[in-house]
Short mmCIF file of C-alpha atoms and ligand atoms in Angstrom, two decimals:
data_model
loop_
_atom_site.label_atom_id
_atom_site.label_comp_id
_atom_site.label_asym_id
_atom_site.label_seq_id
_atom_site.Cartn_x
_atom_site.Cartn_y
_atom_site.Cartn_z
CA MET A 27 0.00 0.00 0.00
CA LEU A 28 1.09 3.54 -0.68
CA PRO A 29 1.30 6.10 2.11
CA VAL A 30 -0.56 9.40 1.68
CA GLY A 31 2.29 11.20 -0.06
CA PRO A 32 3.99 11.96 -3.38
CA LEU A 33 5.36 9.17 -5.60
CA GLU A 34 8.86 10.49 -6.42
CA LEU A 35 9.40 8.18 -9.38
CA SER A 36 12.91 7.21 -10.42
CA ALA A 37 14.10 7.77 -14.00
CA GLU A 38 14.15 3.99 -14.49
CA GLU A 39 10.51 3.68 -13.38
CA VAL A 40 9.47 6.46 -15.76
CA ARG A 41 11.41 4.79 -18.57
CA GLN A 42 9.77 1.41 -17.92
CA LEU A 43 6.27 2.90 -17.67
CA TRP A 44 6.75 5.06 -20.74
CA SER A 45 7.65 1.97 -22.71
CA PHE A 46 4.73 0.03 -21.11
CA ILE A 47 2.35 2.78 -22.31
CA HIS A 48 3.75 2.46 -25.81
CA GLY A 49 3.31 -1.32 -25.74
CA ASP A 50 0.22 -3.28 -26.65
CA ILE A 51 -1.72 -3.96 -23.43
CA MET A 52 -4.63 -5.34 -25.46
CA ASP A 53 -2.47 -8.18 -26.80
CA GLY A 54 -4.02 -11.47 -25.68
CA SER A 55 -1.14 -12.89 -23.66
CA MET A 56 -0.33 -9.55 -22.03
CA ARG A 57 -4.01 -9.16 -21.16
CA ARG A 58 -4.04 -12.59 -19.45
CA LEU A 59 -0.89 -11.74 -17.49
CA LEU A 60 -2.34 -8.41 -16.37
CA ARG A 61 -5.58 -10.07 -15.28
CA ALA A 62 -3.69 -12.72 -13.31
CA SER A 63 -1.56 -10.10 -11.55
CA VAL A 64 -4.65 -7.86 -11.06
CA GLY A 65 -2.85 -5.08 -12.92
CA LEU A 66 0.32 -3.58 -11.49
CA CYS A 67 1.44 -3.17 -7.86
CA PRO A 68 -0.07 -0.13 -6.02
CA ARG A 69 2.93 2.14 -6.64
CA HIS A 70 3.15 1.32 -10.33
CA THR A 71 -0.62 1.51 -10.84
CA TRP A 72 -0.64 5.15 -9.75
CA ALA A 73 2.70 5.73 -11.49
CA TYR A 74 1.23 4.36 -14.72
CA ALA A 75 -1.62 6.89 -14.53
CA VAL A 76 0.74 9.72 -13.59
CA VAL A 77 3.22 9.00 -16.39
CA GLU A 78 0.48 8.82 -19.00
CA ILE A 79 -1.33 11.94 -17.76
CA GLU A 80 1.76 14.09 -17.24
CA LEU A 81 3.76 13.04 -20.31
CA TRP A 82 1.30 12.16 -23.06
CA GLN A 83 0.75 15.54 -24.69
CA ALA A 84 -1.21 14.82 -27.86
CA GLY A 85 -4.46 12.88 -27.68
CA ALA A 86 -7.97 12.89 -29.11
CA GLY A 87 -11.08 14.43 -27.55
CA ALA A 88 -11.75 17.79 -25.91
CA ARG A 89 -8.63 17.84 -23.73
CA GLY A 90 -6.35 16.73 -26.52
CA GLY A 91 -3.78 15.23 -24.14
CA HIS A 92 -2.77 14.84 -20.48
CA GLN A 93 -5.52 12.27 -20.00
CA PRO A 94 -5.58 8.63 -18.78
CA PHE A 95 -6.53 6.85 -21.99
CA ASP A 96 -4.44 3.64 -21.76
CA VAL A 97 -5.23 3.52 -18.05
CA THR A 98 -9.00 3.53 -18.58
CA VAL A 99 -8.75 0.90 -21.31
CA LEU A 100 -6.84 -1.45 -18.99
CA TYR A 101 -8.99 -0.79 -15.93
CA GLU A 102 -12.26 -1.22 -17.81
CA ASP A 103 -11.07 -4.74 -18.49
CA LEU A 104 -9.87 -5.38 -14.95
CA LEU A 105 -13.03 -3.95 -13.33
CA GLU A 106 -15.14 -6.40 -15.32
CA HIS A 107 -12.71 -9.24 -14.60
CA VAL A 108 -12.91 -8.64 -10.84
CA ALA A 109 -16.68 -7.99 -10.84
CA ALA A 110 -17.33 -11.23 -12.74
CA GLY A 111 -15.07 -13.14 -10.34
CA LEU A 112 -16.81 -11.73 -7.25
CA ASP A 113 -20.22 -12.65 -8.67
CA LEU A 114 -19.33 -16.35 -9.09
CA LYS A 115 -21.14 -18.92 -6.96
CA THR A 116 -19.15 -20.52 -4.15
CA SER A 117 -18.31 -24.11 -5.05
CA LEU A 118 -16.14 -26.83 -3.55
CA LEU A 119 -14.57 -27.51 -6.93
CA HIS A 120 -13.31 -24.03 -7.64
CA ARG A 121 -11.33 -21.47 -5.75
CA HIS A 122 -13.34 -19.08 -3.59
CA PRO A 123 -14.78 -16.17 -5.62
CA ASP A 124 -12.97 -13.54 -3.54
CA GLU A 125 -9.61 -15.00 -4.59
CA VAL A 126 -10.03 -12.95 -7.77
CA LEU A 127 -8.73 -10.07 -5.63
CA LEU A 128 -5.37 -11.80 -5.10
CA PRO A 129 -2.60 -11.31 -7.66
CA VAL A 130 -1.00 -14.38 -9.22
CA GLY A 131 2.41 -13.39 -10.52
CA PRO A 132 4.43 -10.22 -10.04
CA CYS A 133 3.79 -6.63 -11.10
CA ARG A 134 5.02 -6.29 -14.67
CA ILE A 135 7.01 -3.11 -13.96
CA CYS A 136 8.61 -4.49 -10.76
CA ALA A 137 9.61 -7.60 -12.71
CA ASP A 138 11.13 -5.57 -15.55
CA MET A 139 13.01 -3.34 -13.09
CA ALA A 140 14.49 -6.39 -11.34
CA SER A 141 15.65 -8.26 -14.45
CA PRO A 142 18.55 -7.04 -16.56
CA SER A 143 16.90 -5.90 -19.79
CA LEU A 144 17.75 -7.20 -23.21
CA PRO A 145 20.60 -5.12 -24.63
CA GLY A 146 18.43 -3.61 -27.36
CA LEU A 147 15.81 -2.42 -24.86
CA ARG A 148 18.25 -0.68 -22.55
CA MET A 149 17.82 2.65 -24.34
CA GLY A 150 14.88 4.83 -23.37
CA TYR A 151 11.87 4.75 -25.65
CA ALA A 152 12.78 6.51 -28.90
CA ASN A 153 15.73 8.13 -27.10
CA SER A 154 13.37 10.19 -25.01
CA ASN A 155 15.09 12.41 -22.50
CA THR A 156 14.17 10.28 -19.51
CA LYS A 157 15.66 12.65 -16.94
CA ALA A 158 13.57 15.61 -18.11
CA LEU A 159 10.49 13.39 -18.39
CA THR A 160 11.02 12.20 -14.81
CA VAL A 161 11.11 15.77 -13.48
CA GLU A 162 7.94 16.55 -15.41
CA ALA A 163 6.13 13.40 -14.21
CA ASN A 164 7.07 14.07 -10.58
CA GLY A 165 5.65 17.59 -10.86
CA LEU A 166 2.16 15.96 -10.95
CA ALA A 167 0.64 19.14 -12.39
CA HIS A 168 -2.07 17.54 -14.53
CA THR A 169 -2.81 14.69 -12.12
CA THR A 170 -3.29 17.25 -9.34
CA ALA A 171 -5.72 19.18 -11.58
CA TRP A 172 -7.76 16.01 -12.35
CA CYS A 173 -7.97 15.13 -8.65
CA GLY A 174 -8.82 18.70 -7.64
CA GLU A 175 -11.60 19.15 -10.22
CA THR A 176 -13.33 15.93 -9.21
CA ILE A 177 -12.77 15.84 -5.44
CA PRO A 178 -16.39 16.70 -4.49
CA LEU A 179 -17.42 13.50 -6.29
CA TRP A 180 -14.77 10.99 -5.20
CA ARG A 181 -14.06 12.23 -1.67
CA GLY A 182 -17.14 10.43 -0.29
CA ARG A 183 -16.24 7.23 -2.17
CA VAL A 184 -12.75 6.72 -0.73
CA CYS A 185 -12.00 3.32 0.83
CA PRO A 186 -12.77 3.87 4.56
CA ASP A 187 -9.70 1.86 5.61
CA CYS A 188 -7.42 3.95 3.36
CA ASP A 189 -8.90 7.21 4.65
CA PRO A 190 -7.10 8.59 7.73
CA ASP A 191 -10.24 10.65 8.52
CA THR A 192 -12.45 7.56 8.98
CA PRO A 193 -12.31 5.86 12.42
CA LYS A 194 -10.92 2.32 12.29
CA GLY A 195 -13.56 -0.24 11.27
CA ALA A 196 -16.16 2.45 10.44
CA GLY A 197 -17.46 3.33 6.99
CA ASP A 198 -19.26 1.46 4.24
CA PRO A 199 -17.52 -1.88 3.45
CA GLU A 200 -18.79 -1.68 -0.14
CA LEU A 201 -16.29 1.15 -0.67
CA LEU A 202 -13.26 -0.86 0.49
CA CYS A 203 -10.33 -1.06 -1.92
CA ARG A 204 -8.96 -4.37 -3.17
CA PHE A 205 -6.40 -4.62 -0.34
CA HIS A 206 -8.76 -3.83 2.48
CA LEU A 207 -11.35 -6.23 1.05
CA THR A 208 -8.63 -8.87 0.88
CA ALA A 209 -7.93 -8.32 4.57
CA ARG A 210 -11.58 -9.18 5.36
CA ARG A 211 -11.73 -12.46 3.43
CA PRO A 212 -13.73 -14.63 3.26
CA LEU A 213 -16.21 -11.97 2.11
CA PRO A 214 -19.91 -12.53 2.81
CA GLU A 215 -21.84 -13.18 -0.39
CA PRO A 216 -24.00 -10.00 -0.23
CA LEU A 217 -20.87 -7.88 0.12
CA ARG A 218 -19.25 -9.59 -2.87
CA HIS A 219 -22.26 -8.83 -5.07
CA ALA A 220 -22.53 -5.27 -3.77
CA VAL A 221 -18.86 -4.60 -4.56
CA ALA A 222 -19.26 -6.18 -8.01
CA SER A 223 -22.19 -3.94 -8.87
CA ARG A 224 -20.32 -0.88 -7.57
CA LEU A 225 -17.34 -1.74 -9.77
CA ARG A 226 -19.62 -2.12 -12.78
CA GLU A 227 -21.18 1.27 -12.07
CA VAL A 228 -17.71 2.87 -12.02
CA ARG A 229 -16.87 1.00 -15.22
CA GLY A 230 -20.02 2.32 -16.90
CA ARG A 231 -18.94 5.92 -16.26
CA MET A 232 -15.38 5.13 -17.25
CA ARG A 233 -16.46 3.75 -20.65
CA HIS A 234 -17.92 7.16 -21.48
CA LEU A 235 -14.68 8.77 -20.34
CA THR A 236 -12.66 6.45 -22.59
CA GLU A 237 -14.91 7.29 -25.55
CA SER A 238 -14.57 11.00 -24.85
CA MET A 239 -10.82 10.63 -25.39
CA THR A 240 -11.32 9.32 -28.95
CA ASP A 241 -12.28 11.17 -32.14
CA TYR A 242 -15.90 10.00 -32.05
CA GLY A 243 -16.83 10.27 -28.37
CA ALA A 244 -19.01 12.99 -26.84
CA PRO A 245 -17.53 15.26 -24.14
CA VAL A 246 -18.21 14.10 -20.56
CA GLY A 247 -18.83 15.69 -17.15
CA HIS A 248 -17.27 15.44 -13.71
CA GLU A 249 -18.90 12.08 -12.83
CA GLU A 250 -17.13 10.45 -15.77
CA ASN A 251 -13.94 12.38 -15.08
CA ALA A 252 -13.92 11.07 -11.50
CA SER A 253 -14.38 7.45 -12.61
CA TRP A 254 -10.74 6.61 -13.34
CA ILE A 255 -9.67 7.91 -9.92
CA GLU A 256 -12.26 5.63 -8.29
CA ALA A 257 -11.13 2.68 -10.43
CA VAL A 258 -7.44 3.18 -9.69
CA GLY A 259 -8.27 3.85 -6.03
CA PHE A 260 -9.97 0.46 -5.87
CA PHE A 261 -6.99 -1.36 -7.40
CA ALA A 262 -4.14 0.57 -5.78
CA GLY A 263 -5.52 2.30 -2.67
CA TRP A 264 -6.17 6.00 -2.17
CA GLY A 265 -2.82 7.34 -0.94
CA LEU A 266 -2.02 9.53 -3.95
CA PRO A 267 -5.36 11.32 -4.50
CA LEU A 268 -5.72 11.92 -0.75
CA TYR A 269 -2.27 13.49 -0.79
CA LEU A 270 -2.94 15.58 -3.90
CA ALA A 271 -6.32 16.77 -2.62
CA GLY A 272 -4.76 17.81 0.68
CA SER A 273 -1.79 19.68 -0.81
CA PRO A 274 -1.69 23.22 0.54
CA ARG A 275 -2.23 25.58 -2.37
CA GLU A 276 -3.34 28.72 -0.49
CA ALA A 277 0.16 30.00 0.28
CA GLU A 278 0.05 32.96 -2.10
CA PRO A 279 -3.29 34.52 -1.10
CA GLY A 280 -2.15 34.13 2.54
CA GLN A 281 0.89 36.29 1.84
CA GLU A 282 -1.28 39.04 0.36
CA THR A 283 -3.35 39.14 3.56
CA THR A 284 -0.20 39.57 5.62
CA GLU A 285 0.89 42.49 3.45
CA ALA A 286 -2.51 44.18 3.74
CA GLU A 287 -2.45 43.86 7.52
CA HIS A 288 1.07 45.23 7.57
CA GLY A 289 -0.05 48.26 5.54
CA GLU A 290 -2.70 49.21 8.11
ZN1 ZN B 19 5.39 -2.66 -9.37
ZN1 ZN B 20 -8.19 0.71 1.18
#
């Protein structure tokens, strides 16, 4: 789990994620691997979104860039995968339905970071200036804007166990993230179905968001814009958006007040 704080990605992480974004996540075998590992680890799930949003400048749709397009495509698939798993009937012959929450196999990015790459892949993607890209990604400017614009919608949907403002054990269990649901296994059947239908509701909004980032999709509103944060929050915990939403940004107006008081 990620603490409530910034990511501070290394140049190597940015390089790996940048090349992951350029790869084909829809490829059948990659898709199976990503389902089995339930996506990436928490750090690299948020890092994946951050690297795409901060660094991808040209895209389709109203924003035209700095938007989580690859991320929503992958998480649409994983939301349905997990929802379908949670909705399965308990049976002695098969693994328990809530085991769909548990990753089988390592995070793709962690694995690539640990193994010495093939010589030809050692260079950054298309000789990108990885150091400059890393500084830009760690600035989090666009990710902070996405989280800030949508906070009135997602703030009440944060996993209660991730949220430092919720007393321990309180809050709606339907809102629990993947990790905090895992900690409560075996999950009662009504809770499994309730979580599955919540995930499908998020996915429904996220599909519109994905379409809005193509040439043919209609523009969307804040509910759709909030959907990817809720999806990634479910898979990777809420540390990053809680940090970004709590960042102090009132420093400058505060200084003006001090000057005015001084003048009188
Ligand atoms: Zn990882
Ligand atoms: Zn949580």
